Amino acid sequence: MEFDRLAQTVTRVVAEVAELPQDEMWAKRDAHLFEELGLDSLLALEIVAALERQYRIEVPEERIVEVTTLCEAITLVREILGEATAEAVL
Amino acid sequence: MSEELADVTPTAGIAGNGDHDGWSYDGIVDRLPHRPPYVLIDRILALEEGRHITCLKNVSGAEPILAHHFPGRAILPGAVLLEMMAQAVLLMLNPGRPDQRTNRRYVPVLAAATVRWLVPVRPGDQVVISADTEKRIRGAAVVRCKAAVGVHTVARARLTVGTAVLEW
């Protein structure tokens, strides 16, 4: 996964909630947030809420379960932003 | 939120309809699992279930904690202010009474808090606590809170609440 601007921002947001340094968070981008990094489901909710504030998006409740790694969080934000852009163009 | 608070005067509930539907102190005691002197909300001023609440707490010099915090210079502990916000959130998210048959209730419990205390709160202050849900899913929520005395914001917090089953 490319460490572009969106990936950097999502990494910063997730790292703040996870209380990990950003470089460590990125290094562990494929690690399971709950099983390997010791986060709990409430922190997943905090991550999603923080991403919603950062990007002014809304993550549907059923998609919150997709956020199990940093990479998946980045993919989710990218998809939602892409959908929003597509809707704006239409 | 400041615009909403500007419309709320502490006497609004007293002169108006604050005694109906459990918005008074007795109703709050009935709804909260806490018991005096640890009930830290005196009145609900506005409630939109699950989304928003505005509450009032009159800080008296007779609060037991103020005798010790600090002798000769009473200041409400920041932790108590945080608990006020947590109780407001509980009332907002779970304003119902316990199940009469099981005596069981699912209640929000504070799981995490990011808080800033900005101005000391002292005896005689009327604290208006407001809370707005940012994100809510089944069994958990992230809530933005604010406590104000007059026009001054005295604390801000973002609370994450989970759910626990209480029986009593």
mmCIF file of C-alpha atoms in Angstrom:
data_model
loop_
_atom_site.group_PDB
_atom_site.id
_atom_site.type_symbol
_atom_site.label_atom_id
_atom_site.label_comp_id
_atom_site.label_asym_id
_atom_site.label_seq_id
_atom_site.Cartn_x
_atom_site.Cartn_y
_atom_site.Cartn_z
ATOM 1 C CA MET A 1 0.000 0.000 0.000
ATOM 2 C CA GLU A 2 1.287 3.421 -0.984
ATOM 3 C CA PHE A 3 2.001 5.856 1.843
ATOM 4 C CA ASP A 4 0.267 8.764 0.131
ATOM 5 C CA ARG A 5 -1.311 11.762 1.803
ATOM 6 C CA LEU A 6 -4.546 9.973 2.677
ATOM 7 C CA ALA A 7 -2.641 7.022 4.108
ATOM 8 C CA GLN A 8 -0.493 9.397 6.169
ATOM 9 C CA THR A 9 -3.528 11.173 7.592
ATOM 10 C CA VAL A 10 -5.415 7.986 8.422
ATOM 11 C CA THR A 11 -2.254 6.608 10.018
ATOM 12 C CA ARG A 12 -1.965 9.717 12.180
ATOM 13 C CA VAL A 13 -5.623 9.493 13.257
ATOM 14 C CA VAL A 14 -5.446 5.784 14.064
ATOM 15 C CA ALA A 15 -2.101 6.159 15.829
ATOM 16 C CA GLU A 16 -3.495 8.885 18.074
ATOM 17 C CA VAL A 17 -6.385 6.698 19.160
ATOM 18 C CA ALA A 18 -4.178 3.631 19.502
ATOM 19 C CA GLU A 19 -1.576 5.683 21.386
ATOM 20 C CA LEU A 20 1.214 4.423 19.157
ATOM 21 C CA PRO A 21 3.921 6.412 17.321
ATOM 22 C CA GLN A 22 2.919 7.017 13.706
ATOM 23 C CA ASP A 23 5.919 5.219 12.239
ATOM 24 C CA GLU A 24 5.201 2.178 14.404
ATOM 25 C CA MET A 25 1.543 2.294 13.423
ATOM 26 C CA TRP A 26 2.465 2.329 9.744
ATOM 27 C CA ALA A 27 4.962 -0.480 10.233
ATOM 28 C CA LYS A 28 2.146 -2.526 11.758
ATOM 29 C CA ARG A 29 -0.391 -1.549 9.129
ATOM 30 C CA ASP A 30 -1.389 -5.145 8.464
ATOM 31 C CA ALA A 31 -1.490 -6.152 12.121
ATOM 32 C CA HIS A 32 -4.915 -6.944 13.530
ATOM 33 C CA LEU A 33 -5.866 -3.972 15.691
ATOM 34 C CA PHE A 34 -7.651 -6.085 18.275
ATOM 35 C CA GLU A 35 -5.871 -9.423 18.248
ATOM 36 C CA GLU A 36 -2.310 -8.193 17.763
ATOM 37 C CA LEU A 37 -2.301 -4.586 18.965
ATOM 38 C CA GLY A 38 -4.577 -5.063 21.953
ATOM 39 C CA LEU A 39 -7.248 -2.558 21.003
ATOM 40 C CA ASP A 40 -10.879 -3.238 21.808
ATOM 41 C CA SER A 41 -14.075 -2.725 19.891
ATOM 42 C CA LEU A 42 -14.764 0.583 21.611
ATOM 43 C CA LEU A 43 -11.459 1.884 20.280
ATOM 44 C CA ALA A 44 -12.594 0.814 16.814
ATOM 45 C CA LEU A 45 -15.608 3.038 17.322
ATOM 46 C CA GLU A 46 -13.294 5.865 18.430
ATOM 47 C CA ILE A 47 -11.172 5.365 15.315
ATOM 48 C CA VAL A 48 -14.220 5.514 13.078
ATOM 49 C CA ALA A 49 -15.568 8.592 14.873
ATOM 50 C CA ALA A 50 -12.183 10.296 14.505
ATOM 51 C CA LEU A 51 -12.023 9.441 10.792
ATOM 52 C CA GLU A 52 -15.541 10.779 10.334
ATOM 53 C CA ARG A 53 -14.504 14.065 11.943
ATOM 54 C CA GLN A 54 -11.307 14.238 9.894
ATOM 55 C CA TYR A 55 -12.946 13.634 6.523
ATOM 56 C CA ARG A 56 -16.542 14.728 7.248
ATOM 57 C CA ILE A 57 -17.790 11.361 6.130
ATOM 58 C CA GLU A 58 -20.240 8.893 7.576
ATOM 59 C CA VAL A 59 -19.222 5.287 8.014
ATOM 60 C CA PRO A 60 -22.272 2.999 8.054
ATOM 61 C CA GLU A 61 -22.518 0.866 11.185
ATOM 62 C CA GLU A 62 -22.289 -2.354 9.195
ATOM 63 C CA ARG A 63 -18.924 -1.281 7.752
ATOM 64 C CA ILE A 64 -17.264 -0.575 11.102
ATOM 65 C CA VAL A 65 -16.426 -4.270 11.400
ATOM 66 C CA GLU A 66 -14.204 -3.881 8.332
ATOM 67 C CA VAL A 67 -11.792 -1.757 10.353
ATOM 68 C CA THR A 68 -9.579 -4.489 11.752
ATOM 69 C CA THR A 69 -6.231 -3.219 10.429
ATOM 70 C CA LEU A 70 -4.812 0.164 9.510
ATOM 71 C CA CYS A 71 -4.736 -0.863 5.854
ATOM 72 C CA GLU A 72 -8.426 -1.708 5.979
ATOM 73 C CA ALA A 73 -9.178 1.635 7.614
ATOM 74 C CA ILE A 74 -7.329 3.403 4.794
ATOM 75 C CA THR A 75 -9.174 1.364 2.176
ATOM 76 C CA LEU A 76 -12.528 2.092 3.801
ATOM 77 C CA VAL A 77 -11.915 5.851 3.865
ATOM 78 C CA ARG A 78 -10.666 5.776 0.284
ATOM 79 C CA GLU A 79 -13.784 3.939 -0.841
ATOM 80 C CA ILE A 80 -16.192 6.226 0.998
ATOM 81 C CA LEU A 81 -14.438 9.342 -0.283
ATOM 82 C CA GLY A 82 -14.481 7.846 -3.756
ATOM 83 C CA GLU A 83 -18.191 7.149 -3.513
ATOM 84 C CA ALA A 84 -18.824 10.692 -2.288
ATOM 85 C CA THR A 85 -16.821 12.127 -5.170
ATOM 86 C CA ALA A 86 -18.659 9.954 -7.659
ATOM 87 C CA GLU A 87 -22.000 11.107 -6.265
ATOM 88 C CA ALA A 88 -20.905 14.738 -6.477
ATOM 89 C CA VAL A 89 -19.919 14.290 -10.121
ATOM 90 C CA LEU A 90 -23.246 12.665 -10.927
ATOM 91 C CA MET B 1 -23.394 24.175 20.943
ATOM 92 C CA SER B 2 -22.858 27.651 22.341
ATOM 93 C CA GLU B 3 -25.895 28.832 20.412
ATOM 94 C CA GLU B 4 -27.989 26.111 22.030
ATOM 95 C CA LEU B 5 -26.697 26.938 25.471
ATOM 96 C CA ALA B 6 -27.463 30.593 24.934
ATOM 97 C CA ASP B 7 -31.129 29.687 24.751
ATOM 98 C CA VAL B 8 -31.091 27.774 28.013
ATOM 99 C CA THR B 9 -31.455 29.659 31.253
ATOM 100 C CA PRO B 10 -31.107 27.748 34.507
ATOM 101 C CA THR B 11 -34.531 28.921 35.640
ATOM 102 C CA ALA B 12 -36.261 27.668 32.516
ATOM 103 C CA GLY B 13 -36.912 24.261 34.001
ATOM 104 C CA ILE B 14 -37.975 25.648 37.354
ATOM 105 C CA ALA B 15 -40.488 28.097 35.990
ATOM 106 C CA GLY B 16 -41.515 25.894 33.112
ATOM 107 C CA ASN B 17 -42.174 22.241 32.638
ATOM 108 C CA GLY B 18 -39.042 20.823 34.223
ATOM 109 C CA ASP B 19 -40.948 18.703 36.710
ATOM 110 C CA HIS B 20 -42.652 16.488 34.189
ATOM 111 C CA ASP B 21 -41.535 13.205 32.777
ATOM 112 C CA GLY B 22 -38.610 12.663 35.081
ATOM 113 C CA TRP B 23 -36.721 15.818 34.237
ATOM 114 C CA SER B 24 -36.654 16.914 37.876
ATOM 115 C CA TYR B 25 -34.133 15.775 40.475
ATOM 116 C CA ASP B 26 -36.428 13.035 41.793
ATOM 117 C CA GLY B 27 -36.912 11.722 38.279
ATOM 118 C CA ILE B 28 -33.174 11.774 37.675
ATOM 119 C CA VAL B 29 -32.506 9.806 40.870
ATOM 120 C CA ASP B 30 -35.088 7.318 39.669
ATOM 121 C CA ARG B 31 -33.271 6.875 36.370
ATOM 122 C CA LEU B 32 -29.651 6.838 37.455
ATOM 123 C CA PRO B 33 -28.077 3.856 39.169
ATOM 124 C CA HIS B 34 -26.192 6.311 41.391
ATOM 125 C CA ARG B 35 -27.467 7.491 44.737
ATOM 126 C CA PRO B 36 -27.018 10.791 46.578
ATOM 127 C CA PRO B 37 -24.635 12.375 47.223
ATOM 128 C CA TYR B 38 -23.194 10.904 44.024
ATOM 129 C CA VAL B 39 -26.098 12.038 41.843
ATOM 130 C CA LEU B 40 -24.456 14.969 40.112
ATOM 131 C CA ILE B 41 -27.294 16.238 37.928
ATOM 132 C CA ASP B 42 -30.040 18.426 39.436
ATOM 133 C CA ARG B 43 -32.273 18.934 36.438
ATOM 134 C CA ILE B 44 -32.623 18.060 32.779
ATOM 135 C CA LEU B 45 -33.244 21.175 30.708
ATOM 136 C CA ALA B 46 -33.451 19.617 27.261
ATOM 137 C CA LEU B 47 -33.421 16.051 26.028
ATOM 138 C CA GLU B 48 -33.454 14.499 22.602
ATOM 139 C CA GLU B 49 -33.089 10.838 23.417
ATOM 140 C CA GLY B 50 -29.865 9.349 22.149
ATOM 141 C CA ARG B 51 -28.753 12.567 20.465
ATOM 142 C CA HIS B 52 -28.601 15.547 22.815
ATOM 143 C CA ILE B 53 -29.052 16.533 26.431
ATOM 144 C CA THR B 54 -28.632 19.702 28.435
ATOM 145 C CA CYS B 55 -28.532 19.431 32.229
ATOM 146 C CA LEU B 56 -28.045 21.675 35.212
ATOM 147 C CA LYS B 57 -25.996 21.165 38.348
ATOM 148 C CA ASN B 58 -25.998 23.683 41.167
ATOM 149 C CA VAL B 59 -22.698 23.505 42.996
ATOM 150 C CA SER B 60 -23.252 24.076 46.695
ATOM 151 C CA GLY B 61 -20.622 24.808 49.277
ATOM 152 C CA ALA B 62 -22.199 21.957 51.233
ATOM 153 C CA GLU B 63 -20.974 19.350 48.708
ATOM 154 C CA PRO B 64 -19.066 16.888 50.915
ATOM 155 C CA ILE B 65 -16.041 16.805 48.611
ATOM 156 C CA LEU B 66 -15.535 20.557 48.838
ATOM 157 C CA ALA B 67 -14.705 20.367 52.536
ATOM 158 C CA HIS B 68 -11.501 18.650 51.509
ATOM 159 C CA HIS B 69 -10.843 20.031 48.042
ATOM 160 C CA PHE B 70 -9.477 22.349 49.247
ATOM 161 C CA PRO B 71 -9.849 23.559 52.866
ATOM 162 C CA GLY B 72 -10.314 27.318 52.729
ATOM 163 C CA ARG B 73 -10.429 27.385 48.917
ATOM 164 C CA ALA B 74 -13.186 25.168 47.597
ATOM 165 C CA ILE B 75 -12.785 24.030 44.001
ATOM 166 C CA LEU B 76 -14.880 21.290 42.445
ATOM 167 C CA PRO B 77 -12.537 18.428 41.487
ATOM 168 C CA GLY B 78 -12.132 17.977 37.758
ATOM 169 C CA ALA B 79 -12.974 14.305 38.157
ATOM 170 C CA VAL B 80 -16.375 15.285 39.584
ATOM 171 C CA LEU B 81 -16.983 17.556 36.609
ATOM 172 C CA LEU B 82 -16.116 14.663 34.324
ATOM 173 C CA GLU B 83 -18.524 12.416 36.232
ATOM 174 C CA MET B 84 -21.255 15.050 35.784
ATOM 175 C CA MET B 85 -20.753 14.788 32.042
ATOM 176 C CA ALA B 86 -20.766 10.997 32.200
ATOM 177 C CA GLN B 87 -24.054 11.024 34.139
ATOM 178 C CA ALA B 88 -25.551 13.431 31.608
ATOM 179 C CA VAL B 89 -24.543 11.041 28.830
ATOM 180 C CA LEU B 90 -26.075 8.137 30.716
ATOM 181 C CA LEU B 91 -29.365 10.032 31.013
ATOM 182 C CA MET B 92 -29.236 10.893 27.326
ATOM 183 C CA LEU B 93 -28.522 7.381 26.101
ATOM 184 C CA ASN B 94 -30.580 5.432 28.579
ATOM 185 C CA PRO B 95 -33.354 7.541 30.011
ATOM 186 C CA GLY B 96 -35.623 4.623 30.808
ATOM 187 C CA ARG B 97 -36.248 2.934 34.105
ATOM 188 C CA PRO B 98 -35.129 -0.606 34.982
ATOM 189 C CA ASP B 99 -37.183 -3.537 33.774
ATOM 190 C CA GLN B 100 -39.672 -4.072 36.608
ATOM 191 C CA ARG B 101 -39.675 -7.856 36.158
ATOM 192 C CA THR B 102 -35.954 -8.494 35.971
ATOM 193 C CA ASN B 103 -34.702 -5.405 37.807
ATOM 194 C CA ARG B 104 -32.074 -5.396 35.092
ATOM 195 C CA ARG B 105 -30.996 -2.513 32.962
ATOM 196 C CA TYR B 106 -28.429 -2.058 30.240
ATOM 197 C CA VAL B 107 -26.606 1.136 31.070
ATOM 198 C CA PRO B 108 -23.852 3.060 29.328
ATOM 199 C CA VAL B 109 -20.561 3.057 31.202
ATOM 200 C CA LEU B 110 -17.620 5.338 30.603
ATOM 201 C CA ALA B 111 -14.868 3.544 28.716
ATOM 202 C CA ALA B 112 -12.591 6.375 27.652
ATOM 203 C CA ALA B 113 -12.403 10.125 27.985
ATOM 204 C CA THR B 114 -10.439 12.943 26.466
ATOM 205 C CA VAL B 115 -11.070 15.949 28.655
ATOM 206 C CA ARG B 116 -9.887 19.520 29.066
ATOM 207 C CA TRP B 117 -10.611 21.470 32.216
ATOM 208 C CA LEU B 118 -10.515 25.144 31.424
ATOM 209 C CA VAL B 119 -11.871 27.122 34.390
ATOM 210 C CA PRO B 120 -12.198 26.159 38.079
ATOM 211 C CA VAL B 121 -15.747 25.563 39.313
ATOM 212 C CA ARG B 122 -16.564 26.921 42.746
ATOM 213 C CA PRO B 123 -19.494 26.946 45.188
ATOM 214 C CA GLY B 124 -22.385 29.031 43.867
ATOM 215 C CA ASP B 125 -21.688 28.153 40.256
ATOM 216 C CA GLN B 126 -24.488 26.759 38.114
ATOM 217 C CA VAL B 127 -22.952 24.294 35.719
ATOM 218 C CA VAL B 128 -24.815 23.650 32.477
ATOM 219 C CA ILE B 129 -23.704 20.363 30.953
ATOM 220 C CA SER B 130 -24.513 19.556 27.357
ATOM 221 C CA ALA B 131 -23.794 16.421 25.387
ATOM 222 C CA ASP B 132 -24.168 15.565 21.712
ATOM 223 C CA THR B 133 -23.739 12.138 20.200
ATOM 224 C CA GLU B 134 -21.074 12.031 17.503
ATOM 225 C CA LYS B 135 -21.278 8.372 16.634
ATOM 226 C CA ARG B 136 -23.525 5.694 17.981
ATOM 227 C CA ILE B 137 -23.765 2.017 17.233
ATOM 228 C CA ARG B 138 -25.577 -0.694 19.120
ATOM 229 C CA GLY B 139 -24.063 -0.853 22.583
ATOM 230 C CA ALA B 140 -21.557 1.979 22.254
ATOM 231 C CA ALA B 141 -21.245 5.653 21.456
ATOM 232 C CA VAL B 142 -18.789 8.526 21.167
ATOM 233 C CA VAL B 143 -20.217 11.693 22.722
ATOM 234 C CA ARG B 144 -18.990 15.289 22.732
ATOM 235 C CA CYS B 145 -19.624 17.110 26.014
ATOM 236 C CA LYS B 146 -19.311 20.614 27.309
ATOM 237 C CA ALA B 147 -19.717 22.153 30.747
ATOM 238 C CA ALA B 148 -20.325 25.866 31.104
ATOM 239 C CA VAL B 149 -20.852 28.379 33.875
ATOM 240 C CA GLY B 150 -22.619 31.371 32.429
ATOM 241 C CA VAL B 151 -20.907 32.218 29.174
ATOM 242 C CA HIS B 152 -17.671 30.499 30.163
ATOM 243 C CA THR B 153 -16.878 26.984 29.041
ATOM 244 C CA VAL B 154 -15.328 25.296 32.070
ATOM 245 C CA ALA B 155 -14.626 21.875 30.544
ATOM 246 C CA ARG B 156 -14.831 20.015 27.264
ATOM 247 C CA ALA B 157 -14.690 16.287 26.795
ATOM 248 C CA ARG B 158 -15.159 13.520 24.312
ATOM 249 C CA LEU B 159 -16.431 10.381 25.993
ATOM 250 C CA THR B 160 -16.582 6.844 24.677
ATOM 251 C CA VAL B 161 -19.217 4.765 26.398
ATOM 252 C CA GLY B 162 -19.881 1.055 26.275
ATOM 253 C CA THR B 163 -22.665 -0.944 27.869
ATOM 254 C CA ALA B 164 -22.922 -2.898 31.080
ATOM 255 C CA VAL B 165 -25.772 -4.846 32.628
ATOM 256 C CA LEU B 166 -26.698 -3.667 36.078
ATOM 257 C CA GLU B 167 -29.105 -5.275 38.482
ATOM 258 C CA TRP B 168 -30.264 -3.683 41.689
#
